[in-house]
Each structure stands twice: as C-alpha cells, then as structure tokens.
Short mmCIF file of C-alpha atoms in Angstrom, two decimals:
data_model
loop_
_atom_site.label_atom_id
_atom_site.label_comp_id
_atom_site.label_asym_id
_atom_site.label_seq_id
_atom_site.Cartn_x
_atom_site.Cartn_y
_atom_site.Cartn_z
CA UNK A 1 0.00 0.00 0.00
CA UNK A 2 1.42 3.31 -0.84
CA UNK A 3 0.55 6.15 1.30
CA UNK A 4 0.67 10.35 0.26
CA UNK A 5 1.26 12.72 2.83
CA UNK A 6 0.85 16.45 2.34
CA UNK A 7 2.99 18.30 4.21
CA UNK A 8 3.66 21.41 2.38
CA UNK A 9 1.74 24.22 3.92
CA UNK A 10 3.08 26.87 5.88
CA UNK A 11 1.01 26.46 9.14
CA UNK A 12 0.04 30.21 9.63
CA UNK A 13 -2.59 29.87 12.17
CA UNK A 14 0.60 28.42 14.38
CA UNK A 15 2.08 31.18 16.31
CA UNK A 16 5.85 30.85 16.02
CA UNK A 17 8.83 32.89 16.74
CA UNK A 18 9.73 35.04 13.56
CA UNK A 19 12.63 33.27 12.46
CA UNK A 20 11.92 30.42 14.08
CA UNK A 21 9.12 28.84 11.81
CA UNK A 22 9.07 25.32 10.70
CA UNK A 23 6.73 22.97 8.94
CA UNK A 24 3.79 21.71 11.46
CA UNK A 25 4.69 17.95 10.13
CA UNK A 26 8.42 18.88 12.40
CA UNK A 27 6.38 19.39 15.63
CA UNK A 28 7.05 17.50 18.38
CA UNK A 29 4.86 15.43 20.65
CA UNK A 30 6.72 13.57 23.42
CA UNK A 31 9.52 11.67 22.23
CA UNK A 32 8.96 12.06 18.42
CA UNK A 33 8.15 14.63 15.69
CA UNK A 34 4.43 14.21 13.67
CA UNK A 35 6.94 13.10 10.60
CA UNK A 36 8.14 10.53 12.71
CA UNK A 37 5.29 9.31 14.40
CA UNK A 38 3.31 8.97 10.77
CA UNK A 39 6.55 6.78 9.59
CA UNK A 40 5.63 4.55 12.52
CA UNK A 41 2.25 3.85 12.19
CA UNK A 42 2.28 3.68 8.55
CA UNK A 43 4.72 0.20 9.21
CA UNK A 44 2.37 -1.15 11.81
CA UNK A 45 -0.04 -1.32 9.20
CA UNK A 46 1.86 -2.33 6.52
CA UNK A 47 2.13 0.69 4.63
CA UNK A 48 5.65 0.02 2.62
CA UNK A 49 5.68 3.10 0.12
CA UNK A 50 4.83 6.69 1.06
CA UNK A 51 5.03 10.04 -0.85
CA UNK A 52 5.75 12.78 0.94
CA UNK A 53 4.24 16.29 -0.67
CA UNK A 54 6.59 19.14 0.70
CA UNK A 55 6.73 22.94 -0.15
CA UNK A 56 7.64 25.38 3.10
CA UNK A 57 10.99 25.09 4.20
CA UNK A 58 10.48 21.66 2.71
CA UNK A 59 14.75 21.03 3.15
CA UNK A 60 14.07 21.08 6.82
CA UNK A 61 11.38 17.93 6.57
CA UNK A 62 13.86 16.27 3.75
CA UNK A 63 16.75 16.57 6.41
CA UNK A 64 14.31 15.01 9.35
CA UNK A 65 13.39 12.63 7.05
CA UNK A 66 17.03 11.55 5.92
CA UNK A 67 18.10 11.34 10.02
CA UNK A 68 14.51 9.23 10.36
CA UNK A 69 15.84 6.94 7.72
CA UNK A 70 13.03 4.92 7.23
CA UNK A 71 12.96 1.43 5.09
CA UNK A 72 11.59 1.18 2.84
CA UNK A 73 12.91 4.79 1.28
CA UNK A 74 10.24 7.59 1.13
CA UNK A 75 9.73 9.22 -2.13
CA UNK A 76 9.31 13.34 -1.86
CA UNK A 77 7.74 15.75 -4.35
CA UNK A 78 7.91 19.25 -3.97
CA UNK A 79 5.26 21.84 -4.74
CA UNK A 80 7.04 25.39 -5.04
CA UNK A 81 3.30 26.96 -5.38
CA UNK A 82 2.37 25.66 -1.99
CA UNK A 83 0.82 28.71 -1.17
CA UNK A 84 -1.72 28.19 -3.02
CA UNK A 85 -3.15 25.35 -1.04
CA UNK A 86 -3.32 22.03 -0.30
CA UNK A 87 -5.37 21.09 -3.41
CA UNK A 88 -2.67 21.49 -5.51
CA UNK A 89 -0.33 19.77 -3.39
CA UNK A 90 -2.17 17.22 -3.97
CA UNK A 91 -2.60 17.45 -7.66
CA UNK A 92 1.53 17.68 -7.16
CA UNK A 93 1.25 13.80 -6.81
CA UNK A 94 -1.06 12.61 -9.20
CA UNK A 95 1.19 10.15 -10.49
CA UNK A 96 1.57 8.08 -7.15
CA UNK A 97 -2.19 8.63 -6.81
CA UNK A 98 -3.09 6.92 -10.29
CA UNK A 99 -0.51 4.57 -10.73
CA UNK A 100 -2.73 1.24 -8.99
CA UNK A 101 -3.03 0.17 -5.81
CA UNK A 102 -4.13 1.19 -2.86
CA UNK A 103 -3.61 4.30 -1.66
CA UNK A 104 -3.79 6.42 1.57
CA UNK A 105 -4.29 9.95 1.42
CA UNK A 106 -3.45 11.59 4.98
CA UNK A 107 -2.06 15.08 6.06
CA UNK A 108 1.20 15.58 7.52
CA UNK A 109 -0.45 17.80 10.25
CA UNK A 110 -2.55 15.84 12.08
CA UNK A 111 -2.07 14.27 15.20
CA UNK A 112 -4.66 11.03 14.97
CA UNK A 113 -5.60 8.35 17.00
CA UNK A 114 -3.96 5.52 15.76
CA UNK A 115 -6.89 3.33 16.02
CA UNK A 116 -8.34 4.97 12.75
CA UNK A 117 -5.59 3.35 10.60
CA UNK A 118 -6.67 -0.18 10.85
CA UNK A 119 -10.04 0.31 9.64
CA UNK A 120 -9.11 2.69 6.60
CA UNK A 121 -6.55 -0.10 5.34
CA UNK A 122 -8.43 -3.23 6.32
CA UNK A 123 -11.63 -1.85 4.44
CA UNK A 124 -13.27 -3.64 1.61
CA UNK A 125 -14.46 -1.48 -0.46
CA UNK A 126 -13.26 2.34 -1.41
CA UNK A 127 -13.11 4.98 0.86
CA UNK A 128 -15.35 7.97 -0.73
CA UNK A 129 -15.43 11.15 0.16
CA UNK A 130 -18.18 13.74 -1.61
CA UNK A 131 -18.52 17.29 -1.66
CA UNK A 132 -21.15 17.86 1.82
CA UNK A 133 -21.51 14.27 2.66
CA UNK A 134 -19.82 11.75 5.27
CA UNK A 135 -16.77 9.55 4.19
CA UNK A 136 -18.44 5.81 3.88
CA UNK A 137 -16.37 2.74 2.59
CA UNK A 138 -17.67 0.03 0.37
CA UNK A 139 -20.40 2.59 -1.25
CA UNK A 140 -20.06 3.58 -4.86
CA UNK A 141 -20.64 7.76 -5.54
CA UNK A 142 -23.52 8.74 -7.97
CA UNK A 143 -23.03 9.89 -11.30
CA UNK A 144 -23.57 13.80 -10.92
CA UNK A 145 -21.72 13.45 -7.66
CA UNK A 146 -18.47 11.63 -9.21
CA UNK A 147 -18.70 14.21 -12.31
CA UNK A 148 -18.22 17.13 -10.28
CA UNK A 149 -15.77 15.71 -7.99
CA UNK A 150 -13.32 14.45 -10.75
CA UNK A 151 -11.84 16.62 -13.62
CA UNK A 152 -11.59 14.99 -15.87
CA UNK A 153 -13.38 11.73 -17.92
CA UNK A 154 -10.31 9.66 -17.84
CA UNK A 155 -9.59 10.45 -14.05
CA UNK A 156 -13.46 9.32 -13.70
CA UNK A 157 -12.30 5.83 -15.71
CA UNK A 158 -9.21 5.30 -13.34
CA UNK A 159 -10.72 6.38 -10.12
CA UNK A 160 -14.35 5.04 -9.98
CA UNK A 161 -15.11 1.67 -11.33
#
C-alpha cells in the first residue's frame, strides 16, 4: 500500500517565533516529531511506500526525514506553489495517486488516534469522500456526484469503477 502525505503548507494559524518557523509535520509530541510518528504507524499497518508532498521550508522535513531513515525509502515531491493550497499539493502527486493500488491519502499535520488506521486499510471497499456528505467505505458515488468531484473523464475511468 502506498501512502501520500501532504505536508507542504506553511502552518500560519501556528504562532511561532519570527525566524523560528518550521513545517507543522516537524512538531514535536513527546519523544517524536508528527513526521516521525506517521513513519511509525504507517509500518504497523503495513504501509511500505509513502510520498511525501513538501513545499515550506520543505529542506528542513527532507533533512528530518534523511536522520529518520526509514525502510523502505520515502519518495518526496515538492510543490514550489504551496501557497496556493493544499489542493494542488495534492494534484503535485497525481502520479503516485493513479498509478494502482491502494492508496492512503493523509495530512502531515494531524495528530490522529492511531486506532483509525486499521479500519481505513483493512476496508473492503473504497473509501469515498463527496462534496457535503460523510466519508463511507464500500459505497459507490452517484453519477452527478463523481462528475463534479473528478476533472476529468479519464480520471473518472481510473478512479471510480
């Protein structure tokens, strides 16, 4: 299972020393950064590819990642308009997202309980998530629903059987 992690943003609603800032993926809780602590509990569940999406001060998360050094190698991309949101970081890995296989989507900024992991990788059926409605697994997405939500025809093809 692959997994992409977003982790370019600049974290402005954090109030850090001018100077001082650093990407929210570098923040520490306990023992270990967020960076860290998402390279752990991507292994437990067997997670053995992940694509990191940087963009602020994105050598400071490529060093923490290089001193993490984490097997199997992590793959980064870097999205120099990262100001521009998350979307587009996104859209930054497309490839990894449409190659096949499973994939994981989760940001680099969130501190989750790791209970949540198990479910979204054991599940037997897609995980969906629609424009105003709940995230459901195993349900397909309605026609007008899945048109707006992709761009394009052939994303529709590759994404939603």
């Amino acid at each position: 299972m692959r997994a992409i992690i977003p982790a370019a943003g600049m974290g402005l609603r954090l109030v850090q020393p001018e100077g001082q800032q650093k990407p929210k993926c570098l923040l520490r809780f306990g023992e270990s950064s967020l960076l860290e602590r998402h390279l752990q509990l991507m292994k437990t569940v067997g997670v053995d590819e992940i694509v990191f999406v940087l963009g602020f001060k994105h050598e400071q998360v490529e060093a923490e990642l290089a001193a993490i050094d984490w097997k199997p190698h992590t793959e980064v991309v870097v999205n120099r308009e990262f100001s521009l949101g998350s979307v587009l970081s996104v859209h930054t890995a497309a490839e990894a997202l449409t190659c096949g296989g499973d994939v994981l989507l989760m940001d680099a900024d969130v501190l989750y309980d790791e209970r949540i992991l198990d479910p979204l990788v054991a599940g037997t059926g897609p995980v969906t998530v629609t424009p105003g409605h709940a995230v459901t697994t195993g349900s397909k997405v309605d026609r007008r629903k899945r048109e707006s939500c992709y761009p394009s025809a052939a994303c529709r093809q590759t994404c939603v059987s």
